[in-house]
Short mmCIF file of C-alpha atoms in Angstrom, two decimals:
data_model
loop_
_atom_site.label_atom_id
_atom_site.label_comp_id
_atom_site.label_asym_id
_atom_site.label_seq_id
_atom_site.Cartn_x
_atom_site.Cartn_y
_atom_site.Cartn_z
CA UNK A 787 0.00 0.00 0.00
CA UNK A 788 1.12 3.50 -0.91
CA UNK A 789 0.72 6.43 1.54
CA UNK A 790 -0.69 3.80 4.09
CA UNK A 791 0.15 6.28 7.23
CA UNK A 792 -2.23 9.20 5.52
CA UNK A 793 -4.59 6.47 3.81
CA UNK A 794 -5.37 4.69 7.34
CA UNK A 795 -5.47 7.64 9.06
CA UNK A 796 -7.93 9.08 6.84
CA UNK A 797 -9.68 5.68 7.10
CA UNK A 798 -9.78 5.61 10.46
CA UNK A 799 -11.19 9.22 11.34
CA UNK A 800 -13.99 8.37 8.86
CA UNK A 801 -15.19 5.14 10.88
CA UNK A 802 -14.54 7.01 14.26
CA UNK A 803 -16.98 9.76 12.61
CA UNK A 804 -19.43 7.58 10.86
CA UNK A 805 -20.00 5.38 14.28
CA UNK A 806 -20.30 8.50 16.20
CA UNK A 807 -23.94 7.09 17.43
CA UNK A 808 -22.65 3.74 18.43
CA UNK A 809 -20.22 5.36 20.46
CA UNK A 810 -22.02 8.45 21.74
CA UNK A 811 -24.73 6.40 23.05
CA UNK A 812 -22.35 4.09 25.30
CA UNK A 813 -20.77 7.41 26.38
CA UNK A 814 -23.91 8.91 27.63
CA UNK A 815 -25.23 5.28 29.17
CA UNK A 816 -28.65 6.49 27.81
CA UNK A 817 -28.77 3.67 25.08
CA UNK A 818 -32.29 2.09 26.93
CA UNK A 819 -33.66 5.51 28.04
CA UNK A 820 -37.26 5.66 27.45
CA UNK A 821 -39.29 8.62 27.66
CA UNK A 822 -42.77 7.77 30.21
CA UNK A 823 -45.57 10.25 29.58
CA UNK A 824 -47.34 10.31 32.71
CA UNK A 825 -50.82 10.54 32.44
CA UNK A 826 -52.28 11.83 36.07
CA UNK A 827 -55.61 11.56 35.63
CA UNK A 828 -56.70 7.92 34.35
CA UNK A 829 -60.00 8.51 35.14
CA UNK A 830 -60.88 10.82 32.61
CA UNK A 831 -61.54 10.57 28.90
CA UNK A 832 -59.25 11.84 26.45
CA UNK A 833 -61.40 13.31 23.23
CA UNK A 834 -59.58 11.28 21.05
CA UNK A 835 -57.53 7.63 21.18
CA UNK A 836 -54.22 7.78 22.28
CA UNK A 837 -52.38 6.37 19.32
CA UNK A 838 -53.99 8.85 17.33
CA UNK A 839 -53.36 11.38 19.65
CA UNK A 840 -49.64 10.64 19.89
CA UNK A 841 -49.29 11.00 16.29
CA UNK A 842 -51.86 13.55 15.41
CA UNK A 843 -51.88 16.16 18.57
CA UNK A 844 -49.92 18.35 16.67
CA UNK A 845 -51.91 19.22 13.71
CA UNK A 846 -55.27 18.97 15.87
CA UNK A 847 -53.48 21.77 17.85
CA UNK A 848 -52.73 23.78 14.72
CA UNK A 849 -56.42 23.00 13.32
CA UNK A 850 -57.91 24.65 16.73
CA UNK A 851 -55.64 27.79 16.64
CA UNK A 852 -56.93 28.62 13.16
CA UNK A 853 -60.63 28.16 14.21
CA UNK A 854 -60.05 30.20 17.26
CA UNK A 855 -58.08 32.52 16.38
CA UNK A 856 -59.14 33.25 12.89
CA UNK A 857 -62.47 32.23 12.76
CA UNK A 858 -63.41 32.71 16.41
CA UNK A 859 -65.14 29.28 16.70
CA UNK A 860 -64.53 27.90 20.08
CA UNK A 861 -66.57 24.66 20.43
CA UNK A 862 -65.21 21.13 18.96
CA UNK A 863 -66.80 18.02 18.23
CA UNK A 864 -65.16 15.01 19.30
CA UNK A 865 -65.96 12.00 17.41
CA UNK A 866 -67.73 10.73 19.53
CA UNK A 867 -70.05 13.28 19.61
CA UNK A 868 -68.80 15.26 23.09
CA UNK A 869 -68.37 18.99 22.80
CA UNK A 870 -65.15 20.49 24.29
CA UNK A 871 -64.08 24.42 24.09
CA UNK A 872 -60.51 24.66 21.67
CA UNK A 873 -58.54 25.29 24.44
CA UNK A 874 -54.95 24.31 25.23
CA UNK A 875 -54.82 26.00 28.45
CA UNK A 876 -58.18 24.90 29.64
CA UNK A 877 -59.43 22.13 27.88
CA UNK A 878 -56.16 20.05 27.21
CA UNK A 879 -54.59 20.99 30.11
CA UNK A 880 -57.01 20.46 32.58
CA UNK A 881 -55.84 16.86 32.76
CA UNK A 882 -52.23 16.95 31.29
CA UNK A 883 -51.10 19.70 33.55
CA UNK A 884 -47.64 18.09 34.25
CA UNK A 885 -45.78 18.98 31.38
CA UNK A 886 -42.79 18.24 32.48
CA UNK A 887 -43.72 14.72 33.03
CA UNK A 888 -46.14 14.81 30.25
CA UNK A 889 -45.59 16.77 27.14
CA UNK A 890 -41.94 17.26 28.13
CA UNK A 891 -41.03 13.32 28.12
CA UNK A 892 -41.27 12.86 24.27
CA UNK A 893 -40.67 16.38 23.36
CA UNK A 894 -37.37 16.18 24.80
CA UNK A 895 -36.51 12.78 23.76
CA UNK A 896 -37.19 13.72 20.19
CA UNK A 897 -35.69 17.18 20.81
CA UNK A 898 -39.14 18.83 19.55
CA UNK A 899 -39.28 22.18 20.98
CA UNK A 900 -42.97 23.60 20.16
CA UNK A 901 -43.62 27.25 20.36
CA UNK A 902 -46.38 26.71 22.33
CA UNK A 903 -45.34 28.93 25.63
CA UNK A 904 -44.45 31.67 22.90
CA UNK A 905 -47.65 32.86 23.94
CA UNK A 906 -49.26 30.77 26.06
CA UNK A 907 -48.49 30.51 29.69
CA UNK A 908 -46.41 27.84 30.86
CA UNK A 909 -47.48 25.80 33.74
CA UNK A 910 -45.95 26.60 37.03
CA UNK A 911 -44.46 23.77 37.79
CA UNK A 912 -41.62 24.53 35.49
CA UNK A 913 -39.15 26.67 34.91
CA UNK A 914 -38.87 28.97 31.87
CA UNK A 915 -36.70 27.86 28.92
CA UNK A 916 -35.94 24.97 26.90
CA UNK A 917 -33.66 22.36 28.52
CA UNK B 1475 -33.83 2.69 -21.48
CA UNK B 1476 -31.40 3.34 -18.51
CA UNK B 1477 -33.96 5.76 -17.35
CA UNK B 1478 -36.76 3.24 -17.48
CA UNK B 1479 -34.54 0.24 -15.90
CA UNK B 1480 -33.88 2.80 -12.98
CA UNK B 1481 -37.03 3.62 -11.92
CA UNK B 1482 -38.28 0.19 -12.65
CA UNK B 1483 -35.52 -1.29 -10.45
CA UNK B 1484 -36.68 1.56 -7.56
CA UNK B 1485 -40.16 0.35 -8.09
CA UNK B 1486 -39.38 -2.85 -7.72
CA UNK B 1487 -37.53 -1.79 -4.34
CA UNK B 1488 -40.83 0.12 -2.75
CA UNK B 1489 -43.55 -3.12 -3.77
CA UNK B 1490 -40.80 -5.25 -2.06
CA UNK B 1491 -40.42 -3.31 1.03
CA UNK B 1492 -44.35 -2.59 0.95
CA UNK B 1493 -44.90 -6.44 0.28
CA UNK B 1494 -42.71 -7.47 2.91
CA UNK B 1495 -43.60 -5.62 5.84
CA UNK B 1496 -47.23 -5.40 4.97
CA UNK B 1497 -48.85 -8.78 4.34
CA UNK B 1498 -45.90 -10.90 4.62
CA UNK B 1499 -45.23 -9.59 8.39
CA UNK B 1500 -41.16 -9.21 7.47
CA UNK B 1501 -40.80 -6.24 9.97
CA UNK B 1502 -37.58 -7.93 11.47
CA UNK B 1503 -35.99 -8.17 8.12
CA UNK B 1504 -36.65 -5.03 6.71
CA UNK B 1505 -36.37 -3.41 10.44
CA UNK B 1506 -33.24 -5.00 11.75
CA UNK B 1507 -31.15 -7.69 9.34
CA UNK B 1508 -31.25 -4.95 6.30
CA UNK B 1509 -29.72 -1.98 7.95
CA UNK B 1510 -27.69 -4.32 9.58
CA UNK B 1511 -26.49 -6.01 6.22
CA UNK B 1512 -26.49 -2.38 4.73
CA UNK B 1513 -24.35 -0.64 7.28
CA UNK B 1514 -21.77 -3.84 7.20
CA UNK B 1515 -21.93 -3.89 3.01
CA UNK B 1516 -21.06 0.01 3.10
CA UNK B 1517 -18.34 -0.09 5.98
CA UNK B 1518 -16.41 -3.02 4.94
CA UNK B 1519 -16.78 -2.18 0.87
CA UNK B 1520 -15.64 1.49 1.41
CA UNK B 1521 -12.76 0.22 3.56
CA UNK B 1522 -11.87 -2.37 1.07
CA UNK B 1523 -12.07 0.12 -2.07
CA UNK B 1524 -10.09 2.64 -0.23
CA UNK B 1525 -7.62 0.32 0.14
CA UNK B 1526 -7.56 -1.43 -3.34
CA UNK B 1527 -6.85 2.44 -4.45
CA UNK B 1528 -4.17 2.90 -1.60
CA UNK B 1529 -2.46 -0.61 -3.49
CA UNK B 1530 -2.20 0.84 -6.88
CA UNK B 1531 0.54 2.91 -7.81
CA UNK B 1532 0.63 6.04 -9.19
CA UNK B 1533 3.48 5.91 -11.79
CA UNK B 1534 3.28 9.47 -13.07
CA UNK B 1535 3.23 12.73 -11.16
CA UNK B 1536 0.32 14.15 -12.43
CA UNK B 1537 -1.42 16.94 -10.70
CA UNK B 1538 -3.91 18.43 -13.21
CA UNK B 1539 -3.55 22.17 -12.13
CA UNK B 1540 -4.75 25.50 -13.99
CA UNK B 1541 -2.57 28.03 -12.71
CA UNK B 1542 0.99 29.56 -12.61
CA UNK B 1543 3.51 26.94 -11.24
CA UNK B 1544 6.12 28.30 -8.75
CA UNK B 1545 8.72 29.64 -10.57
CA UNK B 1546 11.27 32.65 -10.59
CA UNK B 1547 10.68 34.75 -7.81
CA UNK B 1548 9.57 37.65 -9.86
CA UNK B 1549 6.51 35.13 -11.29
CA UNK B 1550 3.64 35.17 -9.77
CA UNK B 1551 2.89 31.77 -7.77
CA UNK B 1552 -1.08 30.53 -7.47
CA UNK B 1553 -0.57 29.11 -4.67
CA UNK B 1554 -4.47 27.15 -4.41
CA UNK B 1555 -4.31 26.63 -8.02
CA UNK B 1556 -1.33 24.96 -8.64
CA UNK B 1557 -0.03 24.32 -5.25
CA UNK B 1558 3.61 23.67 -4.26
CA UNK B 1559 3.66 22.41 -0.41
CA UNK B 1560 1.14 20.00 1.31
CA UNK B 1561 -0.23 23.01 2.51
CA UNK B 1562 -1.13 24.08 -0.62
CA UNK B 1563 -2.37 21.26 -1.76
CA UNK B 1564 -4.80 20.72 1.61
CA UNK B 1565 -6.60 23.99 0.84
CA UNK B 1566 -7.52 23.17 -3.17
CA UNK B 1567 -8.26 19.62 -1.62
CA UNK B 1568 -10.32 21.70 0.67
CA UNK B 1569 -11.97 24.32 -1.98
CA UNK B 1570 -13.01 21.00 -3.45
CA UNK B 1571 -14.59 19.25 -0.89
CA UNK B 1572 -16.38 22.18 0.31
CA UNK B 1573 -17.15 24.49 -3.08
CA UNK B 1574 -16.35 22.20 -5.42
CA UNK B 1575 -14.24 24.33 -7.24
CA UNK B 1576 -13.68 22.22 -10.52
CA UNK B 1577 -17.66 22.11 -10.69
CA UNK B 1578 -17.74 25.85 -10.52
CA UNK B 1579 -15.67 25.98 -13.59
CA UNK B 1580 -18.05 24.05 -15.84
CA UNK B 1581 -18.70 24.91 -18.72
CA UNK B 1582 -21.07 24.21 -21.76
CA UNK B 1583 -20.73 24.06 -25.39
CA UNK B 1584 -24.15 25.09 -27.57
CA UNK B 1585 -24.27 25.39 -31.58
CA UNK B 1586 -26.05 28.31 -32.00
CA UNK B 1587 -27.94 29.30 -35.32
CA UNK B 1588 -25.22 30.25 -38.00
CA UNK B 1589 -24.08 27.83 -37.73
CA UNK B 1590 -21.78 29.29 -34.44
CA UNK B 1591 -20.56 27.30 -32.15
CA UNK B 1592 -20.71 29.38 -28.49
CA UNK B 1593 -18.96 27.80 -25.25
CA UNK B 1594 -20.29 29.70 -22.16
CA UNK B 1595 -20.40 28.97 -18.40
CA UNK B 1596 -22.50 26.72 -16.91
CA UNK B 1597 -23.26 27.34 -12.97
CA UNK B 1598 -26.66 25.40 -12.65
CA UNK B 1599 -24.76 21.95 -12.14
CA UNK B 1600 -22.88 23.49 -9.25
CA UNK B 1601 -25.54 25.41 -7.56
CA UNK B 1602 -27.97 22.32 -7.89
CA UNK B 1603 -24.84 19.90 -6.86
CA UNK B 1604 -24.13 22.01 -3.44
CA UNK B 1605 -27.70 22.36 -2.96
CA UNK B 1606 -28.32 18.83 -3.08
CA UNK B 1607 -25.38 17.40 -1.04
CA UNK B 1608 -25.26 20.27 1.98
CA UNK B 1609 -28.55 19.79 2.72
CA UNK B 1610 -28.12 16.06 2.32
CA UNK B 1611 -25.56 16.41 5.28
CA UNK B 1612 -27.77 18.63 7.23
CA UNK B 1613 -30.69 16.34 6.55
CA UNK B 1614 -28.39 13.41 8.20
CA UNK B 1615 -27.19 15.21 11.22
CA UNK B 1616 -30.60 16.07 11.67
CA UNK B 1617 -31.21 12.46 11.74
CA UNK B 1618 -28.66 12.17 14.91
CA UNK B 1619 -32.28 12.86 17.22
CA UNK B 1620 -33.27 9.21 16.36
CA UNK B 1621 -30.10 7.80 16.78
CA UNK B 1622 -28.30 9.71 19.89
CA UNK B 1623 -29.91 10.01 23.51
CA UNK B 1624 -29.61 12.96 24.53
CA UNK B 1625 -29.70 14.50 21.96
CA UNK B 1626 -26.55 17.08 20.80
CA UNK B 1627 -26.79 20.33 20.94
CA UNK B 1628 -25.53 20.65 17.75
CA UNK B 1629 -28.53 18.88 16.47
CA UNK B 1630 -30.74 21.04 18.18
CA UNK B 1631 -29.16 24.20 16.45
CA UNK B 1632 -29.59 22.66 12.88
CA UNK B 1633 -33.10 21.81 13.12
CA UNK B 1634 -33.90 25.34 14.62
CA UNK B 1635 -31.58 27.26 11.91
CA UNK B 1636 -33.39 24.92 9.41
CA UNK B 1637 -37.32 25.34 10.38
CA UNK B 1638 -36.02 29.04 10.90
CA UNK B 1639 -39.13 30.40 8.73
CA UNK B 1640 -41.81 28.52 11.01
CA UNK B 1641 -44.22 27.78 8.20
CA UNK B 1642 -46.48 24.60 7.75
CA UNK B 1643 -47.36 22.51 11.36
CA UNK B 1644 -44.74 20.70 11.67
CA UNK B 1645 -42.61 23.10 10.84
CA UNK B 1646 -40.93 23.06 6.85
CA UNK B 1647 -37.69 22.47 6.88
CA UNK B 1648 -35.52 24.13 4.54
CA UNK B 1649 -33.68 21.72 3.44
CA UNK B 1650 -36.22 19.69 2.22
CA UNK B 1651 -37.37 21.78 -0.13
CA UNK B 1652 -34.05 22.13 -1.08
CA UNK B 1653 -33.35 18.86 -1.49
CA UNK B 1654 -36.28 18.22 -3.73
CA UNK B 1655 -35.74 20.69 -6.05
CA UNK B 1656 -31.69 19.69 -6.53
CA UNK B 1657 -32.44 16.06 -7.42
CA UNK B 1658 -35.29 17.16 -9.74
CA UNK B 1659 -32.98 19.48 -11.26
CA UNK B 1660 -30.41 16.59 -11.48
CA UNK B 1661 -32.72 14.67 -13.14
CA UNK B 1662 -34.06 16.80 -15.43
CA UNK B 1663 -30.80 17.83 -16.44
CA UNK B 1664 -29.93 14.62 -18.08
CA UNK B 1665 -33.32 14.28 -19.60
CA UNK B 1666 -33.33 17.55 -20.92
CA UNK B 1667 -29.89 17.79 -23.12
CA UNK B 1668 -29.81 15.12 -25.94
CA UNK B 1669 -25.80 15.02 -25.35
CA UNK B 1670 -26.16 14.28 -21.65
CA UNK B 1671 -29.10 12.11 -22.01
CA UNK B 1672 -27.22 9.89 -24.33
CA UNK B 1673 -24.13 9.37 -21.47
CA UNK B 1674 -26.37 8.99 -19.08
CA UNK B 1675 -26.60 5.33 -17.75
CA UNK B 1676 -28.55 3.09 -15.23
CA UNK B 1677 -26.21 3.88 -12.11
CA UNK B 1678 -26.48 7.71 -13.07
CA UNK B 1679 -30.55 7.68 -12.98
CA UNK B 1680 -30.87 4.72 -10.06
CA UNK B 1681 -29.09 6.50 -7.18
CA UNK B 1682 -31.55 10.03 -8.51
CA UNK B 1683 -35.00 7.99 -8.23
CA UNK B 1684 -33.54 6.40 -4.96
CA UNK B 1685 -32.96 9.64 -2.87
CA UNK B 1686 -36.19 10.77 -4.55
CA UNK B 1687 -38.06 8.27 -2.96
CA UNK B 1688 -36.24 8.60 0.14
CA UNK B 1689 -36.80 11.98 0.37
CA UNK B 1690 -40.69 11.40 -0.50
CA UNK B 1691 -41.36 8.82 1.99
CA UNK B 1692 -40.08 11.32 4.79
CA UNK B 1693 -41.99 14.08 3.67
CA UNK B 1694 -44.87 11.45 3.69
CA UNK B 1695 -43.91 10.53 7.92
CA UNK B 1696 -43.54 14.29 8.76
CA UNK B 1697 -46.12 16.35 6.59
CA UNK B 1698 -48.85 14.22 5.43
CA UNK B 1699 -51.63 12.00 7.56
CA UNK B 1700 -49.16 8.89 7.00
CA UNK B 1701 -47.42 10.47 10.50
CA UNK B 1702 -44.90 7.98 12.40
CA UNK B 1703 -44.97 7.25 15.91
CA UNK B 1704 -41.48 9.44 16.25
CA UNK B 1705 -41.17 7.78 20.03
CA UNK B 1706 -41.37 4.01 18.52
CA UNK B 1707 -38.80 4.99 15.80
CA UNK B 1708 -36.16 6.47 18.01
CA UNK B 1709 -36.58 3.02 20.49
CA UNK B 1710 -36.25 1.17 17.45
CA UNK B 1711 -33.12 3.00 16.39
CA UNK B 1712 -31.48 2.82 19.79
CA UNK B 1713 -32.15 -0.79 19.82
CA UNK B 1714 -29.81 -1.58 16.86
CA UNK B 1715 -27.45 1.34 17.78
CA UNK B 1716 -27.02 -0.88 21.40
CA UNK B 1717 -27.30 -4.22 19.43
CA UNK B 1718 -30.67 -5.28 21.49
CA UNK B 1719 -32.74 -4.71 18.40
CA UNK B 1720 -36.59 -4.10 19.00
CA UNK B 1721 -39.28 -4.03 16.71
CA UNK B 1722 -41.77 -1.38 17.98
CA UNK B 1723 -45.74 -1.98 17.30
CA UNK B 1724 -46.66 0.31 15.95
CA UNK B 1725 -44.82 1.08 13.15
CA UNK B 1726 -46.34 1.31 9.44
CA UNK B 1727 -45.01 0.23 6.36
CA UNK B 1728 -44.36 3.88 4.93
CA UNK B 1729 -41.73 3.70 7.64
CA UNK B 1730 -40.22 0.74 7.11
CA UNK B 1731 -39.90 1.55 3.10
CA UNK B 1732 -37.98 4.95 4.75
CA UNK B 1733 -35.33 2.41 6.06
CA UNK B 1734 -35.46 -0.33 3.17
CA UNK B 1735 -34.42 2.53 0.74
CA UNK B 1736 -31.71 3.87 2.92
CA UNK B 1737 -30.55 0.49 3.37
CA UNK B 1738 -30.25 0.11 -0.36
CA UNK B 1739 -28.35 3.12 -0.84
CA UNK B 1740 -26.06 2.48 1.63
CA UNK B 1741 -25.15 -0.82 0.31
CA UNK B 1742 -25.19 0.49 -3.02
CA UNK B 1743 -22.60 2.96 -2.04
CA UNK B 1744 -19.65 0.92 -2.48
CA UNK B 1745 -20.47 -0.57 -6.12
CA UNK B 1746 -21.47 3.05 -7.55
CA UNK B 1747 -20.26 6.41 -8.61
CA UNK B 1748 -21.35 7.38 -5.22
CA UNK B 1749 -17.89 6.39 -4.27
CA UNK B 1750 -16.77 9.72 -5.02
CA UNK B 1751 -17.51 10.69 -1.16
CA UNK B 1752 -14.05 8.39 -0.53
CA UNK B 1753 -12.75 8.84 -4.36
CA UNK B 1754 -12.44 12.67 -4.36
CA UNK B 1755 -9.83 11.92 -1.64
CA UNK B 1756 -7.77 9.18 -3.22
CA UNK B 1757 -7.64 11.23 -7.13
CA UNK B 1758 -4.14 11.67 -7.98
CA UNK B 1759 -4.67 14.37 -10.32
CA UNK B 1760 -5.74 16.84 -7.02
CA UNK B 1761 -4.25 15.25 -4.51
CA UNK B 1762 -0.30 15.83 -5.41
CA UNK B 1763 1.80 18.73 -5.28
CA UNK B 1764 2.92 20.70 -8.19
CA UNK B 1765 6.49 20.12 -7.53
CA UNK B 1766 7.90 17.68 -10.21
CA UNK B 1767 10.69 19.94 -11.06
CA UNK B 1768 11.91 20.29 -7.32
CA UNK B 1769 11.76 16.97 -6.69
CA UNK B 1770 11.97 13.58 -8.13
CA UNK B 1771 9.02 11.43 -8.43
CA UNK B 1772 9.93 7.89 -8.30
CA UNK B 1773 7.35 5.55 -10.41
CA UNK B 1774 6.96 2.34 -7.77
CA UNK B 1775 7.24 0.11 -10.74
CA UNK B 1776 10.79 1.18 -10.85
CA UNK B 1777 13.51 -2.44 -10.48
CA UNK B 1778 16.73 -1.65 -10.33
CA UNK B 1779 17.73 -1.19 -13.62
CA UNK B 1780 21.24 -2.79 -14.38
CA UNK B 1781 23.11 0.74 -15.83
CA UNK B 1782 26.84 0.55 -17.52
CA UNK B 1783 28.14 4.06 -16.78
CA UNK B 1784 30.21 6.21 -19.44
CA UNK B 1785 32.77 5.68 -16.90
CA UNK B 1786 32.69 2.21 -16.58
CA UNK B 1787 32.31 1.87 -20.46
CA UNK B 1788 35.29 3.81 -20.73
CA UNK B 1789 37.52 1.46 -18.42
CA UNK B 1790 36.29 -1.21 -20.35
CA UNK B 1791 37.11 -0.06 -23.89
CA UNK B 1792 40.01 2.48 -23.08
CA UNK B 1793 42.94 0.58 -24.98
CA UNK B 1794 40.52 0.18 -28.22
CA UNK B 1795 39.47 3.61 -27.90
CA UNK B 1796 42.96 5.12 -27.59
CA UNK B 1797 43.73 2.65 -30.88
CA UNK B 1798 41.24 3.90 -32.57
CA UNK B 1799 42.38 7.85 -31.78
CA UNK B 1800 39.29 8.84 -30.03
CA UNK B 1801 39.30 10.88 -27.05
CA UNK B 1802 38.95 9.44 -23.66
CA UNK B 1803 37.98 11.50 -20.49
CA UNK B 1804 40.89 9.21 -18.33
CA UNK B 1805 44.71 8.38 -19.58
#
């Protein structure tokens, strides 16, 4: 082999950089971390499935802040025929108010950062700023 | 033809995957023993190329340069363009990797009415060409949230830099709109030239309609109805990172075509002109000095070639020489 000191070299920063997640993970010791949304009030009914919910939240969140804030429409029909009022703060909220345990769990693990607290308040519970 | 056998051969690719991990119930092959296979096939291939380069010699110094040589003092030196110290020649390597500079200089021949023939510059296959492969790489390290835990802050920063417009729910990344319109552009561009469409072959169109329909299926997870459970895909991406692979629920076949295309490209990697990600390092014709008149460049092919000197000639033929009345050097 010609040039083998530069061509290994050169080989070998590329697989150091190229298994950067096998390594990073062992390095961390979070390879079997798993986020656990903790849901505090089991008793009541969510409007809408949670595997749909898990997916979907997002854009159902987007869908209400158009009707309510463009369109000033306030009341939603569930699927199964409940009303609720479009309401992060006080319809969502009411029963996921930990979001630290709750909405923070995945969020974080996925390293979503929603702009929901640019206007809305954020809970008490935690502090201000993304971790 | 090449064009057709391409996108039949990806077509082929997405019923498979679909096939597979829809009514066949394949979700640990397509989930776990592909990107397995694929990450081994790409590693061990690259490594082995590399090194089949690395064995072959290079018997001519041959920098291919297009600029003023180091001369006379009073001559101006380029000193990127035709370099003359390692140095030198790690910034062009550089302006390559980064700019590519030798794209930038493209240029394009048209026969104009006249008949005249007009040669002109030609940007559109360097703009679309960085276009395409920076926000490739961005597009990867975004990636790095499925596959690292936590995740790095440097991750963070690209995917805020990169939804930095906030349009659309989830937020539109740049990128992959960029991305999009590159490799249509790339495509197009061979289609559109009779010239280029007649060079063009299969492995020029295949690796196109492959990160096309890479590309698609993860606009198809992030922006459409077809969402993925993000959660299920990250555990199922730790799990082969840690080598306890999992196969999570919930996960639908749109996903699991995501990975079986990857997988394909990165296998394909070291049988293709995508090679060029280890090939633009290993080219002789950048990666040498322009110094051939300082110092000597010895072909490796070179044996030891038996030489009779003058000198040695002349000790063996003196006495005939002097005979003969011709000069010698030594009485």
């Amino acid at each position: 082999m010609y040039d083998a000191g530069k061509v290994i070299t050169g080989i070998v920063i590329f697989l150091v950089l190229i298994t950067f997640p096998f390594w990073f993970n062992v390095a961390s010791g979070n390879a079997t971390y798993k986020p656990d949304p903790k849901i505090i009030t089991p008793n009541e009914q969510c409007m809408a499935d949670g595997e749909y919910m898990k997916r979907n939240h997002m854009d159902m969140l987007d869908e209400w802040r158009d009707l309510v804030v463009r369109e000033g429409q306030r009341t939603f029909v569930a699927p199964d025929g409940k009303t609720y009022e479009m309401s992060l703060s006080n319809t969502c909220m009411k029963c996921h108010s930990n979001k630290a345990d709750f909405c923070d769990q995945c969020h974080n693990y996925m390293a979503v950062y929603p702009y929901c607290w640019d206007c809305h308040i954020e809970p008490q519970e935690t502090t201000y700023g993304y971790k | 033809m090449p064009l057709v056998i391409s996108l039949l051969a990806v077509i082929v690719l997405v019923v498979i995957a679909l096939a597979g991990t829809g009514s066949l119930g394949l979700q640990y092959l397509f989930g776990v023993i592909f990107p397995y296979a694929a990450l081994a096939t790409f590693l061990i291939g690259l490594v082995y190329r590399v090194i089949t380069w690395a064995r072959s010699p290079v018997p001519f110094h041959i920098p291919t340069i297009c600029g003023q040589q180091k001369s006379h003092s009073w001559i101006k030196h380029s000193k990127l363009e035709s370099p003359y110290t390692t140095l030198g020649v790690i910034g062009r390597m550089a302006l390559e990797i980064f700019f590519f500079r030798s794209l930038f200089r493209n240029t394009k021949v048209d026969l104009k009415k006249g008949p005249r023939l007009v040669y002109g510059s030609e940007k559109y296959l360097w703009m679309a060409g960085m276009a395409f492969h920076y926000s490739f790489l961005i597009i990867l390290l975004r990636h790095l949230r499925f596959f690292a835990e936590p995740v790095p802050f440097f991750v963070t920063a690209l995917q805020t830099l990169d939804g930095f417009f906030q349009i659309w729910l989830p937020i539109i990344y740049i990128t992959d709109g960029l991305i999009l319109a590159a490799l249509l552009f790339l495509l197009f561009r061979r289609l559109y030239d009779v010239k280029l469409r007649y060079l063009s072959m299969a492995g020029d169109y295949f690796p196109l309609f492959l990160l096309l329909g890479i590309a698609i299926t993860g606009y198809l997870m992030r922006y459409t109805t077809a969402k993925a459970d993000l959660v299920e895909v990250k555990e199922l991406a730790m799990g082969l990172l840690s080598f306890r692979p999992v196969i999570p629920a919930g996960l639908d076949s749109v996903f699991y075509l995501h990975i079986f295309l990857v997988s394909v490209l990165i296998a394909y990697f070291p049988f293709s002109k995508l090679l060029h990600m280890a090939g633009v390092f290993m080219s002789p014709t950048r990666n040498l000095a322009n110094n051939s008149r300082a110092k000597r460049h010895i072909n490796p092919w070179n044996y030891d070639v038996k030489v009779h000197t003058y000198e040695e000639y002349e000790d063996e033929f003196r006495d005939v020489m002097k005979a003969a009345g011709m000069p010698v050097e030594k009485e």
